[in-house]
Amino acid sequence: MRPITEIRLVRPATLADAALLLAEHDARVVAGGTDLLPNMRRGIADPAVLIDLSAVNAFGTIEQAHGQWRLGAGATLAAIARHAALAADRPALAEAALAVAGPAHRNAATLGGNLCQDTRCIYYNQSEWWRAANGWCLKLKGDTCHVAPQGKRCHAAYEGDVAAALLAYGAEVEIVGDGPSWRRPLAELYREDGAAHLTLAPRELVAAVHLPAGKPGQRSAFRKMRTRGTMDFPLASVAVVLRLEGGTLAELAVGISGTHSAPIALAGAHTLLGRPVDDALLAALGKLVAKQVSPMRSTVTAANHRRLVAVTAAQRLVRELAAA
Ligand SMILES: Cc1cc2nc3c(=O)[nH]c(=O)nc-3n(C[C@H](O)[C@H](O)[C@H](O)COP(=O)(O)OP(=O)(O)OC[C@H]3O[C@@H](n4cnc5c(N)ncnc54)[C@H](O)[C@@H]3O)c2cc1C
Ligand code: SF4
């Protein structure tokens, strides 16, 4: 790890000013810094200017109005996890926030940083000398991907936990750039490319996340499958939101992250509606997940193991929520 030596730090008071500064300089925004600063020390990121978002007014506000939650992107994961009303209403989100790293980390790490964190790969999240000794790689300075040497794109995985829960809840992100802010579905923040997994334009920032408040009868939960129980990135993180009516599934949404360069909102969940939650339904759910989750070997764990773990987590969550 190399030291961070000379760097210019600016602290704008508004997100609009932060967006303007992004346009003017070789700059990156920094929130909690728990992802960006280690990456700078690895020589993966090398901005000349850091735009510190910590002085932005009301950036961490969590509020509910008109059946919607609005979570400022500056809200820390600790604040999200301990917000009693939010945790009671949208428990999978609180569980996901609590599953990130350790307590000191969650006190600094923000929602926006969690959603916009870089993708990860065993050949990339290494020291500079390690990567140099391996001839670098396609994502930075090299021309070959060590995970898929015949391929032309990076398969590094997005390993943010919180996105799985937010996708299951149908969240939207509020973007700030030139002019007034606007909203778009969270899934559209990402693309399946480990070297450019965010669709934000160069001058855009995530201002907030909006998600609908819970409806009567809705149940939800999150599960992170990881090698090391105390603190680890996910093999797969899965969140499920469902509602039963007369013993059959009336609503089902599944969010998955940790397996691909973009988190996944499971497609085709509606095909399982109207059926009781029994072994046949869980088998059909398992097939849907296995079809859409096909990780590459970007971690030390076998890719097929990560796929099976995602299948099992989704099946267990649906079975447990239905029985609750
Ligand atoms: C030891 C360790 C363990 C970790 N464990 C986990 C884990 O278990 N689960 C997990 O999900 N993550 C984990 N992380 C990754 C990361 O620390 C967290 O995801 C954290 O939430 C990032 O938030 P931050 O505010 O610190 O982001 P920062 O480091 O400040 O920023 C991360 C990236 O997002 C950009 N960014 C920040 N805010 C915004 C915004 N509002 N709009 C646009 N871009 C923005 C920054 O420019 C930067 O590129 C871990 C990291 C480390 C070092
Ligand atoms: S998936 Fe390939 S290109 Fe991407 S970081 Fe890993 S080795 Fe590099």
CSV table of C-alpha atoms and ligand atoms in Angstrom, one decimal:
chain,number,residue,atom,x,y,z
A,1,MET,CA,0.0,0.0,0.0
A,2,ARG,CA,1.4,3.4,-0.9
A,3,PRO,CA,0.9,6.6,1.2
A,4,ILE,CA,-1.5,9.2,-0.1
A,5,THR,CA,0.7,12.2,-0.3
A,6,GLU,CA,-0.3,15.5,-2.1
A,7,ILE,CA,-3.9,15.9,-2.7
A,8,ARG,CA,-6.3,18.9,-2.9
A,9,LEU,CA,-9.4,18.5,-0.7
A,10,VAL,CA,-12.5,20.7,-1.3
A,11,ARG,CA,-15.7,20.7,0.7
A,12,PRO,CA,-18.6,22.1,-1.2
A,13,ALA,CA,-21.8,23.0,0.7
A,14,THR,CA,-24.2,21.7,-2.0
A,15,LEU,CA,-24.4,18.7,-4.3
A,16,ALA,CA,-24.8,21.1,-7.3
A,17,ASP,CA,-21.4,22.7,-6.4
A,18,ALA,CA,-19.9,19.2,-6.0
A,19,ALA,CA,-21.2,18.3,-9.5
A,20,LEU,CA,-19.7,21.5,-10.9
A,21,LEU,CA,-16.3,20.7,-9.3
A,22,LEU,CA,-16.4,17.2,-10.8
A,23,ALA,CA,-16.6,18.8,-14.2
A,24,GLU,CA,-13.7,21.1,-13.6
A,25,HIS,CA,-11.0,18.9,-12.2
A,26,ASP,CA,-9.4,15.4,-12.3
A,27,ALA,CA,-11.6,14.8,-9.2
A,28,ARG,CA,-13.5,12.2,-7.3
A,29,VAL,CA,-16.1,12.6,-4.7
A,30,VAL,CA,-15.4,11.0,-1.3
A,31,ALA,CA,-18.0,10.3,1.3
A,32,GLY,CA,-17.0,7.8,4.1
A,33,GLY,CA,-13.8,7.1,2.2
A,34,THR,CA,-13.9,3.4,3.2
A,35,ASP,CA,-13.8,2.2,-0.4
A,36,LEU,CA,-12.0,5.0,-2.2
A,37,LEU,CA,-9.1,5.6,0.2
A,38,PRO,CA,-7.9,1.9,0.3
A,39,ASN,CA,-8.2,1.9,-3.5
A,40,MET,CA,-6.0,5.1,-3.7
A,41,ARG,CA,-3.5,3.5,-1.5
A,42,ARG,CA,-3.4,0.5,-3.8
A,43,GLY,CA,-2.8,2.8,-6.8
A,44,ILE,CA,-6.1,1.8,-8.3
A,45,ALA,CA,-7.6,5.3,-8.1
A,46,ASP,CA,-5.4,8.4,-8.4
A,47,PRO,CA,-7.4,11.6,-8.4
A,48,ALA,CA,-5.7,15.0,-8.1
A,49,VAL,CA,-8.7,16.5,-6.1
A,50,LEU,CA,-11.0,14.9,-3.6
A,51,ILE,CA,-14.5,16.5,-3.3
A,52,ASP,CA,-15.5,15.8,0.3
A,53,LEU,CA,-19.3,15.5,0.6
A,54,SER,CA,-19.3,15.7,4.4
A,55,ALA,CA,-20.2,19.4,4.5
A,56,VAL,CA,-23.2,19.0,2.2
A,57,ASN,CA,-26.3,20.2,4.1
A,58,ALA,CA,-28.9,17.5,5.1
A,59,PHE,CA,-27.1,14.9,3.0
A,60,GLY,CA,-27.7,12.2,5.5
A,61,THR,CA,-31.4,12.9,6.3
A,62,ILE,CA,-33.7,9.9,6.5
A,63,GLU,CA,-37.4,10.8,6.2
A,64,GLN,CA,-40.8,9.3,5.3
A,65,ALA,CA,-43.6,11.2,3.6
A,66,HIS,CA,-46.6,10.3,1.4
A,67,GLY,CA,-45.9,6.5,1.6
A,68,GLN,CA,-42.2,6.9,0.5
A,69,TRP,CA,-38.9,6.8,2.3
A,70,ARG,CA,-36.2,9.3,1.2
A,71,LEU,CA,-32.7,8.3,2.4
A,72,GLY,CA,-30.1,11.0,1.7
A,73,ALA,CA,-27.0,9.4,0.1
A,74,GLY,CA,-24.9,10.7,2.9
A,75,ALA,CA,-26.8,8.6,5.5
A,76,THR,CA,-24.3,6.3,7.2
A,77,LEU,CA,-25.0,2.6,7.2
A,78,ALA,CA,-25.0,2.7,11.0
A,79,ALA,CA,-27.7,5.4,10.9
A,80,ILE,CA,-29.8,3.3,8.5
A,81,ALA,CA,-29.4,0.2,10.6
A,82,ARG,CA,-30.4,1.9,13.9
A,83,HIS,CA,-33.4,3.9,12.4
A,84,ALA,CA,-36.1,2.1,14.3
A,85,ALA,CA,-39.1,3.1,12.1
A,86,LEU,CA,-37.2,2.3,8.9
A,87,ALA,CA,-35.9,-1.0,10.3
A,88,ALA,CA,-39.5,-2.0,11.3
A,89,ASP,CA,-40.9,-1.1,8.0
A,90,ARG,CA,-38.1,-2.2,5.6
A,91,PRO,CA,-36.2,-4.8,7.7
A,92,ALA,CA,-34.2,-6.2,4.8
A,93,LEU,CA,-32.5,-2.8,4.3
A,94,ALA,CA,-31.5,-2.6,8.0
A,95,GLU,CA,-30.2,-6.2,7.9
A,96,ALA,CA,-28.2,-5.4,4.7
A,97,ALA,CA,-26.7,-2.3,6.2
A,98,LEU,CA,-25.7,-4.2,9.3
A,99,ALA,CA,-24.0,-6.9,7.2
A,100,VAL,CA,-21.5,-4.5,5.8
A,101,ALA,CA,-18.0,-4.8,7.3
A,102,GLY,CA,-17.6,-3.9,11.0
A,103,PRO,CA,-19.2,-1.3,13.4
A,104,ALA,CA,-16.5,1.4,13.1
A,105,HIS,CA,-16.6,1.0,9.3
A,106,ARG,CA,-20.4,1.4,9.2
A,107,ASN,CA,-20.1,4.6,11.3
A,108,ALA,CA,-18.2,6.2,8.4
A,109,ALA,CA,-19.5,4.3,5.3
A,110,THR,CA,-22.4,6.0,3.5
A,111,LEU,CA,-25.4,4.7,1.5
A,112,GLY,CA,-24.2,6.6,-1.7
A,113,GLY,CA,-20.7,5.2,-1.3
A,114,ASN,CA,-22.1,1.7,-0.8
A,115,LEU,CA,-24.1,1.9,-4.0
A,116,CYS,CA,-21.2,3.5,-6.0
A,117,GLN,CA,-18.3,1.5,-4.6
A,118,ASP,CA,-15.9,0.0,-7.2
A,119,THR,CA,-16.2,-3.6,-8.4
A,120,ARG,CA,-13.8,-6.1,-6.9
A,121,CYS,CA,-11.6,-8.9,-8.3
A,122,ILE,CA,-8.8,-11.0,-6.8
A,123,TYR,CA,-6.5,-9.9,-9.6
A,124,TYR,CA,-7.3,-6.2,-9.1
A,125,ASN,CA,-7.7,-5.5,-5.4
A,126,GLN,CA,-4.1,-6.0,-4.7
A,127,SER,CA,-1.0,-3.9,-4.2
A,128,GLU,CA,0.6,-2.1,-7.1
A,129,TRP,CA,3.7,-4.4,-7.1
A,130,TRP,CA,1.5,-7.5,-7.1
A,131,ARG,CA,-0.5,-6.3,-10.1
A,132,ALA,CA,2.6,-5.2,-11.9
A,133,ALA,CA,4.2,-8.6,-11.3
A,134,ASN,CA,1.2,-10.2,-13.0
A,135,GLY,CA,1.3,-7.9,-16.0
A,136,TRP,CA,-1.6,-5.7,-14.8
A,137,CYS,CA,-5.0,-6.6,-16.2
A,138,LEU,CA,-7.6,-5.3,-18.6
A,139,LYS,CA,-9.3,-3.1,-16.1
A,140,LEU,CA,-6.2,-1.0,-15.5
A,141,LYS,CA,-2.9,-0.6,-17.4
A,142,GLY,CA,-3.1,-4.2,-18.9
A,143,ASP,CA,-4.6,-5.8,-22.0
A,144,THR,CA,-5.6,-9.2,-20.6
A,145,CYS,CA,-8.3,-10.3,-18.2
A,146,HIS,CA,-6.9,-13.0,-16.0
A,147,VAL,CA,-10.4,-14.2,-15.2
A,148,ALA,CA,-11.5,-14.6,-18.8
A,149,PRO,CA,-8.3,-14.3,-21.0
A,150,GLN,CA,-10.2,-14.7,-24.3
A,151,GLY,CA,-12.7,-12.1,-23.4
A,152,LYS,CA,-12.8,-8.3,-24.0
A,153,ARG,CA,-14.4,-7.1,-20.9
A,154,CYS,CA,-13.9,-7.0,-17.1
A,155,HIS,CA,-15.9,-9.4,-14.9
A,156,ALA,CA,-15.1,-7.9,-11.5
A,157,ALA,CA,-18.1,-8.2,-9.2
A,158,TYR,CA,-20.1,-5.5,-7.6
A,159,GLU,CA,-20.1,-6.6,-3.9
A,160,GLY,CA,-22.3,-4.0,-2.2
A,161,ASP,CA,-24.8,-5.6,0.2
A,162,VAL,CA,-27.3,-2.8,0.4
A,163,ALA,CA,-28.3,-2.8,-3.3
A,164,ALA,CA,-29.8,-6.3,-3.0
A,165,ALA,CA,-32.3,-5.1,-0.5
A,166,LEU,CA,-33.0,-1.8,-2.3
A,167,LEU,CA,-33.7,-3.7,-5.6
A,168,ALA,CA,-36.1,-6.0,-3.9
A,169,TYR,CA,-38.0,-3.0,-2.5
A,170,GLY,CA,-38.2,-1.4,-6.0
A,171,ALA,CA,-36.0,1.6,-5.0
A,172,GLU,CA,-35.1,4.6,-7.2
A,173,VAL,CA,-32.0,6.8,-7.1
A,174,GLU,CA,-32.2,10.6,-7.2
A,175,ILE,CA,-29.4,11.9,-9.4
A,176,VAL,CA,-27.9,15.4,-9.3
A,177,GLY,CA,-26.0,16.8,-12.2
A,178,ASP,CA,-26.6,19.8,-14.5
A,179,GLY,CA,-29.9,21.3,-13.6
A,180,PRO,CA,-32.7,19.9,-11.4
A,181,SER,CA,-32.4,16.5,-9.9
A,182,TRP,CA,-34.3,13.5,-11.3
A,183,ARG,CA,-35.1,9.9,-10.4
A,184,ARG,CA,-34.5,6.6,-12.1
A,185,PRO,CA,-34.9,2.9,-11.0
A,186,LEU,CA,-31.9,1.7,-9.0
A,187,ALA,CA,-31.2,-1.1,-11.5
A,188,GLU,CA,-30.5,1.6,-14.2
A,189,LEU,CA,-27.6,2.9,-12.1
A,190,TYR,CA,-25.6,-0.2,-13.1
A,191,ARG,CA,-24.4,-2.0,-16.2
A,192,GLU,CA,-22.8,-5.4,-16.5
A,193,ASP,CA,-19.2,-4.3,-17.0
A,194,GLY,CA,-16.8,-4.5,-14.2
A,195,ALA,CA,-14.6,-1.7,-15.5
A,196,ALA,CA,-17.5,0.8,-15.9
A,197,HIS,CA,-20.3,-0.6,-13.8
A,198,LEU,CA,-22.0,2.8,-13.1
A,199,THR,CA,-24.1,4.6,-15.6
A,200,LEU,CA,-23.6,8.0,-13.9
A,201,ALA,CA,-22.3,10.6,-16.4
A,202,PRO,CA,-19.0,12.3,-15.3
A,203,ARG,CA,-20.8,15.2,-13.6
A,204,GLU,CA,-23.5,13.2,-11.9
A,205,LEU,CA,-23.9,12.2,-8.2
A,206,VAL,CA,-26.3,10.1,-6.2
A,207,ALA,CA,-28.3,12.5,-4.0
A,208,ALA,CA,-30.7,10.1,-2.4
A,209,VAL,CA,-32.6,6.8,-2.6
A,210,HIS,CA,-36.4,6.6,-2.6
A,211,LEU,CA,-38.3,3.5,-1.7
A,212,PRO,CA,-41.9,2.8,-1.1
A,213,ALA,CA,-43.0,2.3,2.5
A,214,GLY,CA,-44.2,-1.2,3.3
A,215,LYS,CA,-47.7,-2.3,2.5
A,216,PRO,CA,-50.0,-4.4,4.7
A,217,GLY,CA,-49.0,-8.1,4.6
A,218,GLN,CA,-45.6,-7.5,3.0
A,219,ARG,CA,-42.8,-9.5,4.6
A,220,SER,CA,-39.1,-9.1,3.8
A,221,ALA,CA,-35.7,-10.3,4.8
A,222,PHE,CA,-32.0,-10.2,3.7
A,223,ARG,CA,-29.3,-12.9,3.9
A,224,LYS,CA,-25.6,-12.5,3.2
A,225,MET,CA,-23.7,-15.7,2.5
A,226,ARG,CA,-20.0,-15.2,3.2
A,227,THR,CA,-16.9,-17.3,3.9
A,228,ARG,CA,-16.0,-15.5,7.1
A,229,GLY,CA,-18.9,-14.8,9.4
A,230,THR,CA,-17.4,-11.8,11.3
A,231,MET,CA,-16.6,-9.6,8.3
A,232,ASP,CA,-16.4,-10.4,4.7
A,233,PHE,CA,-17.6,-9.4,1.2
A,234,PRO,CA,-20.6,-11.5,0.0
A,235,LEU,CA,-20.4,-14.7,-1.9
A,236,ALA,CA,-23.9,-13.7,-2.7
A,237,SER,CA,-26.3,-11.3,-0.9
A,238,VAL,CA,-30.0,-11.9,-1.4
A,239,ALA,CA,-33.1,-10.0,-0.3
A,240,VAL,CA,-36.7,-11.1,-0.7
A,241,VAL,CA,-40.0,-9.2,-0.4
A,242,LEU,CA,-43.2,-11.2,-0.6
A,243,ARG,CA,-46.9,-11.1,0.3
A,244,LEU,CA,-49.2,-14.1,0.7
A,245,GLU,CA,-53.0,-14.0,-0.1
A,246,GLY,CA,-55.1,-17.0,0.8
A,247,GLY,CA,-52.1,-19.2,1.2
A,248,THR,CA,-50.6,-18.4,-2.2
A,249,LEU,CA,-47.9,-16.0,-3.3
A,250,ALA,CA,-49.4,-12.6,-4.3
A,251,GLU,CA,-46.2,-10.7,-4.5
A,252,LEU,CA,-42.5,-11.6,-4.9
A,253,ALA,CA,-39.4,-9.6,-5.6
A,254,VAL,CA,-35.8,-10.8,-5.2
A,255,GLY,CA,-32.6,-8.7,-5.3
A,256,ILE,CA,-29.1,-10.3,-5.6
A,257,SER,CA,-25.7,-8.8,-5.4
A,258,GLY,CA,-22.1,-10.0,-5.1
A,259,THR,CA,-22.2,-12.3,-8.1
A,260,HIS,CA,-22.0,-10.1,-11.2
A,261,SER,CA,-20.6,-6.6,-12.1
A,262,ALA,CA,-24.1,-5.3,-11.6
A,263,PRO,CA,-26.6,-6.3,-8.9
A,264,ILE,CA,-29.6,-8.3,-10.1
A,265,ALA,CA,-33.3,-7.7,-9.8
A,266,LEU,CA,-34.6,-11.2,-10.4
A,267,ALA,CA,-36.6,-11.3,-13.7
A,268,GLY,CA,-39.6,-13.5,-14.0
A,269,ALA,CA,-40.5,-13.7,-10.3
A,270,HIS,CA,-44.2,-12.9,-11.3
A,271,THR,CA,-44.4,-16.3,-13.0
A,272,LEU,CA,-44.4,-17.9,-9.5
A,273,LEU,CA,-47.4,-15.8,-8.3
A,274,GLY,CA,-50.7,-17.6,-7.5
A,275,ARG,CA,-48.9,-20.7,-6.2
A,276,PRO,CA,-48.5,-22.0,-2.7
A,277,VAL,CA,-45.0,-21.9,-1.2
A,278,ASP,CA,-44.1,-25.6,-1.5
A,279,ASP,CA,-41.2,-27.7,-2.7
A,280,ALA,CA,-42.3,-27.3,-6.3
A,281,LEU,CA,-42.4,-23.5,-6.1
A,282,LEU,CA,-39.0,-23.4,-4.4
A,283,ALA,CA,-37.5,-25.6,-7.1
A,284,ALA,CA,-38.9,-23.3,-9.8
A,285,LEU,CA,-37.5,-20.3,-7.9
A,286,GLY,CA,-34.1,-22.1,-7.7
A,287,LYS,CA,-34.1,-22.6,-11.5
A,288,LEU,CA,-34.9,-18.9,-12.1
A,289,VAL,CA,-32.0,-17.8,-9.8
A,290,ALA,CA,-29.6,-20.3,-11.3
A,291,LYS,CA,-30.4,-19.1,-14.8
A,292,GLN,CA,-29.7,-15.5,-14.0
A,293,VAL,CA,-26.7,-16.0,-11.6
A,294,SER,CA,-23.6,-17.2,-13.4
A,295,PRO,CA,-20.6,-15.7,-11.7
A,296,MET,CA,-17.1,-15.7,-13.1
A,297,ARG,CA,-14.1,-16.7,-11.1
A,298,SER,CA,-13.2,-13.2,-9.8
A,299,THR,CA,-13.0,-14.4,-6.2
A,300,VAL,CA,-11.1,-17.2,-4.4
A,301,THR,CA,-14.4,-19.1,-4.2
A,302,ALA,CA,-15.5,-21.4,-7.1
A,303,ALA,CA,-18.0,-19.6,-9.4
A,304,ASN,CA,-20.5,-22.4,-9.2
A,305,HIS,CA,-20.4,-22.4,-5.4
A,306,ARG,CA,-21.5,-18.7,-5.5
A,307,ARG,CA,-24.3,-19.6,-7.9
A,308,LEU,CA,-25.5,-22.4,-5.6
A,309,VAL,CA,-25.2,-20.2,-2.5
A,310,ALA,CA,-27.5,-17.5,-4.2
A,311,VAL,CA,-30.0,-20.2,-5.1
A,312,THR,CA,-30.1,-21.6,-1.5
A,313,ALA,CA,-30.3,-18.2,0.1
A,314,ALA,CA,-33.3,-17.2,-2.1
A,315,GLN,CA,-35.1,-20.5,-1.4
A,316,ARG,CA,-34.5,-20.3,2.3
A,317,LEU,CA,-35.7,-16.7,2.6
A,318,VAL,CA,-38.9,-17.4,0.7
A,319,ARG,CA,-39.6,-20.5,2.8
A,320,GLU,CA,-38.9,-18.7,6.1
A,321,LEU,CA,-40.9,-15.6,5.2
A,322,ALA,CA,-43.9,-17.7,4.0
A,323,ALA,CA,-43.8,-19.7,7.3
A,324,ALA,CA,-43.3,-16.6,9.5
B,1,LIG,C1,-12.2,-3.9,4.9
B,1,LIG,C2,-13.4,-3.6,4.1
B,1,LIG,C3,-14.5,-4.3,4.2
B,1,LIG,C4,-15.7,-4.0,3.5
B,1,LIG,N1,-16.8,-4.8,3.6
B,1,LIG,C5,-17.9,-4.5,2.8
B,1,LIG,C6,-19.0,-5.3,3.0
B,1,LIG,O1,-19.1,-6.3,3.7
B,1,LIG,N2,-20.1,-5.0,2.2
B,1,LIG,C7,-20.1,-3.9,1.4
B,1,LIG,O2,-21.2,-3.7,0.7
B,1,LIG,N3,-19.0,-3.2,1.2
B,1,LIG,C8,-17.9,-3.4,1.9
B,1,LIG,N4,-16.8,-2.6,1.8
B,1,LIG,C9,-16.8,-1.6,0.8
B,1,LIG,C10,-17.1,-0.1,1.3
B,1,LIG,O3,-16.3,0.2,2.3
B,1,LIG,C11,-18.6,0.1,1.6
B,1,LIG,O4,-19.4,-0.4,0.6
B,1,LIG,C12,-19.0,1.5,2.0
B,1,LIG,O5,-20.4,1.6,2.1
B,1,LIG,C13,-18.6,2.6,1.0
B,1,LIG,O6,-19.1,3.8,1.4
B,1,LIG,P1,-18.2,5.1,1.6
B,1,LIG,O7,-19.1,6.2,2.0
B,1,LIG,O8,-17.1,4.9,2.6
B,1,LIG,O9,-17.7,5.3,0.1
B,1,LIG,P2,-16.4,6.1,-0.4
B,1,LIG,O10,-15.2,5.3,-0.2
B,1,LIG,O11,-16.4,7.5,0.1
B,1,LIG,O12,-16.8,6.1,-2.0
B,1,LIG,C14,-16.9,4.9,-2.7
B,1,LIG,C15,-17.1,5.3,-4.2
B,1,LIG,O13,-18.4,5.9,-4.4
B,1,LIG,C16,-18.3,7.2,-4.9
B,1,LIG,N5,-19.3,8.0,-4.2
B,1,LIG,C17,-19.5,8.1,-2.9
B,1,LIG,N6,-20.6,8.8,-2.7
B,1,LIG,C18,-21.2,9.0,-3.9
B,1,LIG,C19,-22.4,9.7,-4.3
B,1,LIG,N7,-23.2,10.2,-3.4
B,1,LIG,N8,-22.7,9.8,-5.6
B,1,LIG,C20,-21.8,9.2,-6.5
B,1,LIG,N9,-20.7,8.6,-6.2
B,1,LIG,C21,-20.4,8.5,-4.9
B,1,LIG,C22,-16.8,7.6,-4.6
B,1,LIG,O14,-16.4,8.6,-5.5
B,1,LIG,C23,-16.1,6.3,-4.7
B,1,LIG,O15,-15.8,6.0,-6.0
B,1,LIG,C24,-15.7,-2.9,2.6
B,1,LIG,C25,-14.5,-2.1,2.4
B,1,LIG,C26,-13.4,-2.5,3.2
B,1,LIG,C27,-12.1,-1.6,3.0
B,2,SF4,S1,-12.2,-9.5,-14.1
B,2,SF4,FE1,-10.3,-9.4,-15.4
B,2,SF4,S2,-10.1,-7.3,-16.1
B,2,SF4,FE2,-11.6,-7.3,-14.4
B,2,SF4,S3,-10.3,-6.9,-12.6
B,2,SF4,FE3,-10.4,-9.1,-12.7
B,2,SF4,S4,-8.6,-9.7,-14.0
B,2,SF4,FE4,-8.9,-7.5,-14.2
